[in-house]
Short mmCIF file of C-alpha atoms in Angstrom, two decimals:
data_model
loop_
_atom_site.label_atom_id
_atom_site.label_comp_id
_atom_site.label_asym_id
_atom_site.label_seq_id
_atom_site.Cartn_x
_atom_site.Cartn_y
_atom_site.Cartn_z
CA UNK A 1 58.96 61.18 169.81
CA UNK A 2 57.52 63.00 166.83
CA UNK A 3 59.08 66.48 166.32
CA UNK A 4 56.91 69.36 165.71
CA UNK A 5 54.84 69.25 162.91
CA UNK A 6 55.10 72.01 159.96
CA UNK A 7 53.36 75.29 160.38
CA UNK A 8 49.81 75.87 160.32
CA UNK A 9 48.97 73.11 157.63
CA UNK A 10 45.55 73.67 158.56
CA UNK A 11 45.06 77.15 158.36
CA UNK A 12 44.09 77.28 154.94
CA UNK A 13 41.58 75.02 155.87
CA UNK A 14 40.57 76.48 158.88
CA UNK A 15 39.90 79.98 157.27
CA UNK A 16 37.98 78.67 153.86
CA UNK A 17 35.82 76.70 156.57
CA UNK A 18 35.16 79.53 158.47
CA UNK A 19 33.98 81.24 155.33
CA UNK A 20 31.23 78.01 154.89
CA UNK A 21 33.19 75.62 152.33
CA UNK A 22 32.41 72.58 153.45
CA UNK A 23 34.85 70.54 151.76
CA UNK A 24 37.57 72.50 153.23
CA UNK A 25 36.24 71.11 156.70
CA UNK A 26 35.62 67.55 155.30
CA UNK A 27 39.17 68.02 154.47
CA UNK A 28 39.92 68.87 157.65
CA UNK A 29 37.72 66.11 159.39
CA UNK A 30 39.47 63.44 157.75
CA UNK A 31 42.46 64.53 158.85
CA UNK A 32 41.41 64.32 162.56
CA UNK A 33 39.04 61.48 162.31
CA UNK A 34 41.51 58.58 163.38
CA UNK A 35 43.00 60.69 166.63
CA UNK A 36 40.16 61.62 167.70
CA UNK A 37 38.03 58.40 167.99
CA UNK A 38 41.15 56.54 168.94
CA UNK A 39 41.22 58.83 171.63
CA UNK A 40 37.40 58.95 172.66
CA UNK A 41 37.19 54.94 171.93
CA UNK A 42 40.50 54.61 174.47
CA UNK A 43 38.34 56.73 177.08
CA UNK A 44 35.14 55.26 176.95
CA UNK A 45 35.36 51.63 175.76
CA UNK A 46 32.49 51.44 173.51
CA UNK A 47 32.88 51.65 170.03
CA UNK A 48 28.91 53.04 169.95
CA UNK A 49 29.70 56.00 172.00
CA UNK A 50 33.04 56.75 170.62
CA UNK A 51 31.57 57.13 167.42
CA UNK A 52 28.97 59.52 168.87
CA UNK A 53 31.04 61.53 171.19
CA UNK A 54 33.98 61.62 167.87
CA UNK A 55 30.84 62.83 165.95
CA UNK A 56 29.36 65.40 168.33
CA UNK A 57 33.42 66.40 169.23
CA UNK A 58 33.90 67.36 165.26
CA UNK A 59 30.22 69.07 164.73
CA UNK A 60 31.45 71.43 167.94
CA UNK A 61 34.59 72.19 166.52
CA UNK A 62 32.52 73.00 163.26
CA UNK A 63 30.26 75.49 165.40
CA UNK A 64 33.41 77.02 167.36
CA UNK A 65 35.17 77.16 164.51
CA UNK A 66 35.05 81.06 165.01
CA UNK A 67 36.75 80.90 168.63
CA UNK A 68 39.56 79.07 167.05
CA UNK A 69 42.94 80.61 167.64
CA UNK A 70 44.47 78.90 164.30
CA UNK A 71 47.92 79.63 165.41
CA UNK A 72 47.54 76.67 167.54
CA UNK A 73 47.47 73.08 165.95
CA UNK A 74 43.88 71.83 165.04
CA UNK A 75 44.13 68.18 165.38
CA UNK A 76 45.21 69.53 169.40
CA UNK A 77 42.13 71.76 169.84
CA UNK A 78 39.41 68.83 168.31
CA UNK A 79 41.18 66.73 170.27
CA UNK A 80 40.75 68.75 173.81
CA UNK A 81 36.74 69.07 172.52
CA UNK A 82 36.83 65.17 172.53
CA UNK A 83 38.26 64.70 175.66
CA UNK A 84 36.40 66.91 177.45
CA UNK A 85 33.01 65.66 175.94
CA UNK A 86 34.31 61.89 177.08
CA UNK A 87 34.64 63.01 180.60
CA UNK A 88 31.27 64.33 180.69
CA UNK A 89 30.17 61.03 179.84
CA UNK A 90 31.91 59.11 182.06
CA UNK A 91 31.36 61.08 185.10
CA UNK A 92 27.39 60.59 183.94
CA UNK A 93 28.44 57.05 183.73
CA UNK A 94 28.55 56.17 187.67
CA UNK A 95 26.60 52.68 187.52
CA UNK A 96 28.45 50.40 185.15
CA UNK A 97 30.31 47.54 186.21
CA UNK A 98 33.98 46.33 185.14
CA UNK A 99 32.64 43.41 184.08
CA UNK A 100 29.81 45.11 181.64
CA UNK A 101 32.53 46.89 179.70
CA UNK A 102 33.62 45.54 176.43
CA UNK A 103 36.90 43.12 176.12
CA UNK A 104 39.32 45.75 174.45
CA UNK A 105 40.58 42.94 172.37
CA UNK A 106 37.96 43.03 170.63
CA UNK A 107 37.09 46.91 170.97
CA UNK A 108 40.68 48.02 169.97
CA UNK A 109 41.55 46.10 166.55
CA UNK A 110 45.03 46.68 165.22
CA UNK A 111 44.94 49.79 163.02
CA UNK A 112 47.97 48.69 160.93
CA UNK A 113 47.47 45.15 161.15
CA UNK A 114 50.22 43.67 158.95
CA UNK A 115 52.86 45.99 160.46
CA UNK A 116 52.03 45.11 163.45
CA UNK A 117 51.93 41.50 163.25
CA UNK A 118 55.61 40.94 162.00
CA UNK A 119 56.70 43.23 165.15
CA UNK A 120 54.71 42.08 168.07
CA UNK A 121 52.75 38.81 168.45
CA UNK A 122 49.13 39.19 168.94
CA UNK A 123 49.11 38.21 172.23
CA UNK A 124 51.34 40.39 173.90
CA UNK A 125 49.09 43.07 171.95
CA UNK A 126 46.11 42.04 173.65
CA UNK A 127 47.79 41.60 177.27
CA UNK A 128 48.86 45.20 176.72
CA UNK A 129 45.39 46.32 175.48
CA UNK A 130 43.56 44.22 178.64
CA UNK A 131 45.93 45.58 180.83
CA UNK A 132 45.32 49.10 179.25
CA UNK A 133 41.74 48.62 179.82
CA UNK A 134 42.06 48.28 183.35
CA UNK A 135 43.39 51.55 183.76
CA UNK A 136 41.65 54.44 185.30
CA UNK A 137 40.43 57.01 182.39
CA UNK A 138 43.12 59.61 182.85
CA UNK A 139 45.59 56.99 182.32
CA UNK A 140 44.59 55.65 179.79
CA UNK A 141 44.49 58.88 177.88
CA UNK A 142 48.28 59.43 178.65
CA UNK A 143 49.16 56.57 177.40
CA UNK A 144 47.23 56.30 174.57
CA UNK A 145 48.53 60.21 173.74
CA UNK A 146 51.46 59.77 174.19
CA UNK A 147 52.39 56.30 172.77
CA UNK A 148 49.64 55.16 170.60
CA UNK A 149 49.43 58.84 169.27
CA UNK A 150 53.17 59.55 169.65
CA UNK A 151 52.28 63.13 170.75
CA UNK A 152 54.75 65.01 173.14
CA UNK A 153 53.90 65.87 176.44
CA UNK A 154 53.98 69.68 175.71
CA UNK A 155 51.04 68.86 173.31
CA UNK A 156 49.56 66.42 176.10
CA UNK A 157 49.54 69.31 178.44
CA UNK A 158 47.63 71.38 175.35
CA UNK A 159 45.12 69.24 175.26
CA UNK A 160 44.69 68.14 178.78
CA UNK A 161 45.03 72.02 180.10
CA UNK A 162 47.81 71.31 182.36
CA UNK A 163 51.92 72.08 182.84
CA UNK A 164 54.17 69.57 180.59
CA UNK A 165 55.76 68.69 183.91
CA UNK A 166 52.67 67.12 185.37
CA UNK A 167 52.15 65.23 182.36
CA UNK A 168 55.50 63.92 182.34
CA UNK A 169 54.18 62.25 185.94
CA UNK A 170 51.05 61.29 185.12
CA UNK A 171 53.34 59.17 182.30
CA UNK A 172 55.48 57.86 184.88
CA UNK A 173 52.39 56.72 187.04
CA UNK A 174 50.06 55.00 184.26
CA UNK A 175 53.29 53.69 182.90
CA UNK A 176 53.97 51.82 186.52
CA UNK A 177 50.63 50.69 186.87
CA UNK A 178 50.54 49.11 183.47
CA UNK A 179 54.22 47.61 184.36
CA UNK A 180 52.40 46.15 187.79
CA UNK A 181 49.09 45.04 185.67
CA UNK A 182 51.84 43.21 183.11
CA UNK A 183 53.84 41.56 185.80
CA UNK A 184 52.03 41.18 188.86
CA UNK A 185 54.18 38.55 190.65
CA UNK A 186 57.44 39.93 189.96
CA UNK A 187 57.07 42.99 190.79
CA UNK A 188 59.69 43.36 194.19
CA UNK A 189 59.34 46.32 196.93
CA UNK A 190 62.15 49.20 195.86
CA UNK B 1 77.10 46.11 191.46
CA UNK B 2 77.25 49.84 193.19
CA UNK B 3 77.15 50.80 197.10
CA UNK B 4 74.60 53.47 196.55
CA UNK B 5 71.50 53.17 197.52
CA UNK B 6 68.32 52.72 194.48
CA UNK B 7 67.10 55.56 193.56
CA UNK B 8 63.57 56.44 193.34
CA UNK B 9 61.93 54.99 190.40
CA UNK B 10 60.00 58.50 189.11
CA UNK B 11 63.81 59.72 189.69
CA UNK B 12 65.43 57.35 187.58
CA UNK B 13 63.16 57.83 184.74
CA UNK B 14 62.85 61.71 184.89
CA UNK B 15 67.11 61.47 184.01
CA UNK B 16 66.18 58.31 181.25
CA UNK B 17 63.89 61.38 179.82
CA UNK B 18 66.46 63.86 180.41
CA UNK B 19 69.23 61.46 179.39
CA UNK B 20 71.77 62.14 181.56
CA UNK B 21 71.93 62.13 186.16
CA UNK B 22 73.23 60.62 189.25
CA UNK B 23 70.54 58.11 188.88
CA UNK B 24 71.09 57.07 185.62
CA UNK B 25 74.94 56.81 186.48
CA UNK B 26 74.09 54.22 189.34
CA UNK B 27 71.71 52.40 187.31
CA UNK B 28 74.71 51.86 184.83
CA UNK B 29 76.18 49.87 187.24
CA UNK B 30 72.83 48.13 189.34
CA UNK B 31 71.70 45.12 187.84
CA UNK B 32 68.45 45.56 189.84
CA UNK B 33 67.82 48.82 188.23
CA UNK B 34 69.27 47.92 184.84
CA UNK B 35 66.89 45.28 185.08
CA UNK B 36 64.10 47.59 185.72
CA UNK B 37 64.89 50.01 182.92
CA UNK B 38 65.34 46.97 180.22
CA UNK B 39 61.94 46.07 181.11
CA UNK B 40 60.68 49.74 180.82
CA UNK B 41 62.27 49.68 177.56
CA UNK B 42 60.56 46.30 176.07
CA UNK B 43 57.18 47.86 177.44
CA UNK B 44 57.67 51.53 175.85
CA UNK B 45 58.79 49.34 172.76
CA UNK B 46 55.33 47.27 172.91
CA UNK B 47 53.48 50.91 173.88
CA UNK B 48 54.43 52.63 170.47
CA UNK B 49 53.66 49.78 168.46
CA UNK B 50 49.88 50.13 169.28
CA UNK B 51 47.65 52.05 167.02
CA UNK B 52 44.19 53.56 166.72
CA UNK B 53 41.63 51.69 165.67
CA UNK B 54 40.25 52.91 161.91
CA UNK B 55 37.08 55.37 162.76
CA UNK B 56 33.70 54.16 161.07
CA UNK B 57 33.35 54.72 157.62
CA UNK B 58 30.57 57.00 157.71
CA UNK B 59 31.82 59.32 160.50
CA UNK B 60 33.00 61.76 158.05
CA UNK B 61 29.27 61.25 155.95
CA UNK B 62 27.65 61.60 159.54
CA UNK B 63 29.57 64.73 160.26
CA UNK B 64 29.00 66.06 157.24
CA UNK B 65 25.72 65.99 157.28
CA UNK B 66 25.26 67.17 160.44
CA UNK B 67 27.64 70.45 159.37
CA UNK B 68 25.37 71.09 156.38
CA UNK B 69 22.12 71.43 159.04
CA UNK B 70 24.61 74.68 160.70
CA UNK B 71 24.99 77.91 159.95
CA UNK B 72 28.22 79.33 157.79
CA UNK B 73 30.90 80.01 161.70
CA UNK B 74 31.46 83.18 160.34
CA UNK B 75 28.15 84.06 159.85
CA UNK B 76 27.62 83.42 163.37
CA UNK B 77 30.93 85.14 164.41
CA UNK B 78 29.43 88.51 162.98
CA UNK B 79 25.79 87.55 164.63
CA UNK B 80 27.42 87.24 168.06
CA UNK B 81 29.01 90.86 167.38
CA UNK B 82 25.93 92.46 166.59
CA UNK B 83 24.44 91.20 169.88
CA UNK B 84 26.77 92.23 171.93
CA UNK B 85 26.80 95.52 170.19
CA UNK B 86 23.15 95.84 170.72
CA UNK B 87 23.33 94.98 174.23
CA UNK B 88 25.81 97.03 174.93
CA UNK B 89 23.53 100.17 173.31
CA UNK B 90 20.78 99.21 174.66
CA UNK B 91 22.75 98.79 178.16
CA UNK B 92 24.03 102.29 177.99
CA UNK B 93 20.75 104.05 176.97
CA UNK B 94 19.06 102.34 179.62
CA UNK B 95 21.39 103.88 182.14
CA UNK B 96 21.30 107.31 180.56
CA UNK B 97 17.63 106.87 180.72
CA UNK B 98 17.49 105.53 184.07
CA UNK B 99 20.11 108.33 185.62
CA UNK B 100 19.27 111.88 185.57
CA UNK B 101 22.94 113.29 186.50
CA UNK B 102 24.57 110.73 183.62
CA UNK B 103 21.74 112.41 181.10
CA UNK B 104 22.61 115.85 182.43
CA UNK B 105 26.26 115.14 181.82
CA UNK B 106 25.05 113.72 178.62
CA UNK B 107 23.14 117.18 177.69
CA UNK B 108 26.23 119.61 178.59
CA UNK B 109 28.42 117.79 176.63
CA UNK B 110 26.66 117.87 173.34
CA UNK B 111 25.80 122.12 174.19
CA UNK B 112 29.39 122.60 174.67
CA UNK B 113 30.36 120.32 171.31
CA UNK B 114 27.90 122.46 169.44
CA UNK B 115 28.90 125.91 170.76
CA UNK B 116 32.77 125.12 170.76
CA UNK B 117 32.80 122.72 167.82
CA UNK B 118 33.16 125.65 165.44
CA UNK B 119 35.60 127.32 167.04
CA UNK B 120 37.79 124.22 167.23
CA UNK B 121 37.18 123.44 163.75
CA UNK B 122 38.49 127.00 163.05
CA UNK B 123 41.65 126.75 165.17
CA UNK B 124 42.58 123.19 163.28
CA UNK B 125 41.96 124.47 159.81
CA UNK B 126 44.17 127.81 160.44
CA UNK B 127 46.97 125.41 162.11
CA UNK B 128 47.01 123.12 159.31
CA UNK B 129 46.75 126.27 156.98
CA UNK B 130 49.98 127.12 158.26
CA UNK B 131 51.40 124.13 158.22
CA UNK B 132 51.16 123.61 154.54
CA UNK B 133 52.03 126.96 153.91
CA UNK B 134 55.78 126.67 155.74
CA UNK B 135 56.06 123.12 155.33
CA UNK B 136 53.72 121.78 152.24
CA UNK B 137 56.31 119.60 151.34
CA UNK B 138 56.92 117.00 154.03
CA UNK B 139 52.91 117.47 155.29
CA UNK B 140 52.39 115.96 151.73
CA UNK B 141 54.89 112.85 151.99
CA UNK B 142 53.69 112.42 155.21
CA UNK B 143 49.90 112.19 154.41
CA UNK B 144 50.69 109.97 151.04
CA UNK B 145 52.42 107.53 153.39
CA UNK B 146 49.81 107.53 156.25
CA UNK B 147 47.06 106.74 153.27
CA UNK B 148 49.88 103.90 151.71
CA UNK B 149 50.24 101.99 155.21
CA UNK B 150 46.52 102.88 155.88
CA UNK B 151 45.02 101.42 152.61
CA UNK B 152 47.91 98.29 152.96
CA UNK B 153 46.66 97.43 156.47
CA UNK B 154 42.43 97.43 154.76
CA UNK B 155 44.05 95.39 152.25
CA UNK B 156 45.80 92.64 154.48
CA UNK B 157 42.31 92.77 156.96
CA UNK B 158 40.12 92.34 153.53
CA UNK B 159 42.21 89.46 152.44
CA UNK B 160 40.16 86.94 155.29
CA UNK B 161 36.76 88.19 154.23
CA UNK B 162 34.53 86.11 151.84
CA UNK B 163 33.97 87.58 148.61
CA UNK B 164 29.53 88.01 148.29
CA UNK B 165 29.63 85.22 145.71
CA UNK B 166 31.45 83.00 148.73
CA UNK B 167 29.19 83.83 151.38
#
């Protein structure tokens, strides 16, 4: 896993935005773009309403930008905005089929294609992603935190509001679903 | 192949986090649960090859221009101080206003302030008189450092606030 990052590269940031520069929080908007759509688009499924909920996530952090403790990583706290704005979204989202939902093949494109491609063929990509997709919300958003984002589960547990311990078995959980969704007939009773 | 029993799976892979256990000693040795970690292995390795997907390229433009539409956060930080300041005024007057034993209270302690004030000014002047006069010395190093560590601590709280030209 990724080790801590260095400290408080976004402070600087953080405090000229606070003062109104707004390039210092374009700066700091770039920086968080790609987490936090790949985290809203791994929640909700639809690349539409990813882009909306990543949009409204960054305009709140812009307007709470004042109740920001900046001793604590930025990317973490956007990140908990986003997820918390997704779940109010799904839980509005009671009538929508399986079946309505959007092939993550085609939702979740490689971001770093070429790389990729001379590790893992395509199609054991896509079974994962499918399988992924099937997934209930919360573990999707383990997974995708803590593999796709290669966060650790102490920041997990920042941005989820919960212990690193129950993070570490949420992990184990989603991780043995997916295993079940990836190999259905072999799995044997333990 | 080992005479122990499996372990429990969320067992086994607590001690592969951990790296070390009972568990992880018998799965050494189990081809069933060798088996079961090579496969959790191949599937973390396909896991952390995934990526996010690239964000539209005009989320940053939308944001943006959404931003520019909002007031400057600190702006609004000092806004939502003067409310609550203002409340809180207007929430104490009210009750003074409202309570005729908190006004009465109110009314005492300002006489007594005005007839004692003096008095107490007198008694602090005379003290420090004598102060300087047996001990002028360290009163003086003592003051210069208060105003030192005082006027370092304005300057380390000024160094957040926006110049006028900024704000």
């Amino acid at each position: 896993m990724a080790e801590e990052a260095p400290p408080l590269p976004w402070k600087a940031d953080v405090q000229a935005a606070r003062r109104g520069d707004p390039s210092a929080f374009e700066s700091l908007v770039r920086s968080v773009q790609r987490p936090v759509y790949g985290l809203a688009l791994r929640l909700l499924q639809r690349e539409a309403e990813a882009a909306e909920v990543a949009q409204e996530a960054l305009l709140r952090a812009y307007q709470n930008l004042h109740r920001y403790d900046d001793s604590r990583p930025f990317d973490l706290w956007v990140l908990a905005i986003t997820r918390n704005l997704c779940l109010d979204l799904l839980r509005r989202r009671t009538k929508v089929k399986t079946e309505e939902l959007e092939p993550m093949k085609e939702v979740l494109p490689s971001g770093d294609a070429s790389q990729e491609d001379c590790a893992i063929a395509t199609q054991e990509r896509q079974s994962l992603e499918e399988a992924m997709a099937t997934l209930s919300a919360e573990d999707r958003e383990v997974l995708a935190l803590y593999y796709v984002q290669k966060r650790t589960t102490k920041e997990i547990a920042q941005v989820m509001g919960c212990a690193p311990g129950t993070i570490m078995a949420r992990l184990f959980r989603a991780r043995e679903k997916l295993r079940k969704k990836m190999t259905p007939t072999e799995e044997a009773p333990r | 192949m080992t005479s122990q029993p499996c372990p429990d799976l969320e067992l086994l892979f607590t001690e592969l986090e951990a790296g070390e256990g009972p568990a992880l000693d018998h799965a050494a040795e189990c081809e069933a649960c060798s088996a079961v970690l090579e496969e959790h292995r191949l599937m973390e390795q396909d896991l952390y090859r995934l990526a996010d997907p690239l964000p539209p390229p005009t989320l940053v433009a939308s944001v943006m221009a959404r931003v520019a539409a909002e007031p400057v956060p600190q702006r609004r930080e000092v806004w939502s101080g003067v409310a609550i300041l203002l409340t809180s005024l207007v929430g104490g007057l009210g009750y003074l206003l409202m309570n005729d034993q908190a006004l009465g209270h109110l009314g005492t302690s300002i006489a007594s302030v005005m007839v004692e004030g003096p008095q107490f000014v007198d008694g602090v002047l005379s003290g420090a008189h004598a102060l300087w006069a047996t001990a002028g010395l360290a009163v003086a190093c003592f003051l210069t450092f208060l105003l030192l560590t005082s006027l370092y601590g304005l300057k380390r709280l000024a160094g957040g606030i926006p110049t006028p030209s900024e704000a």
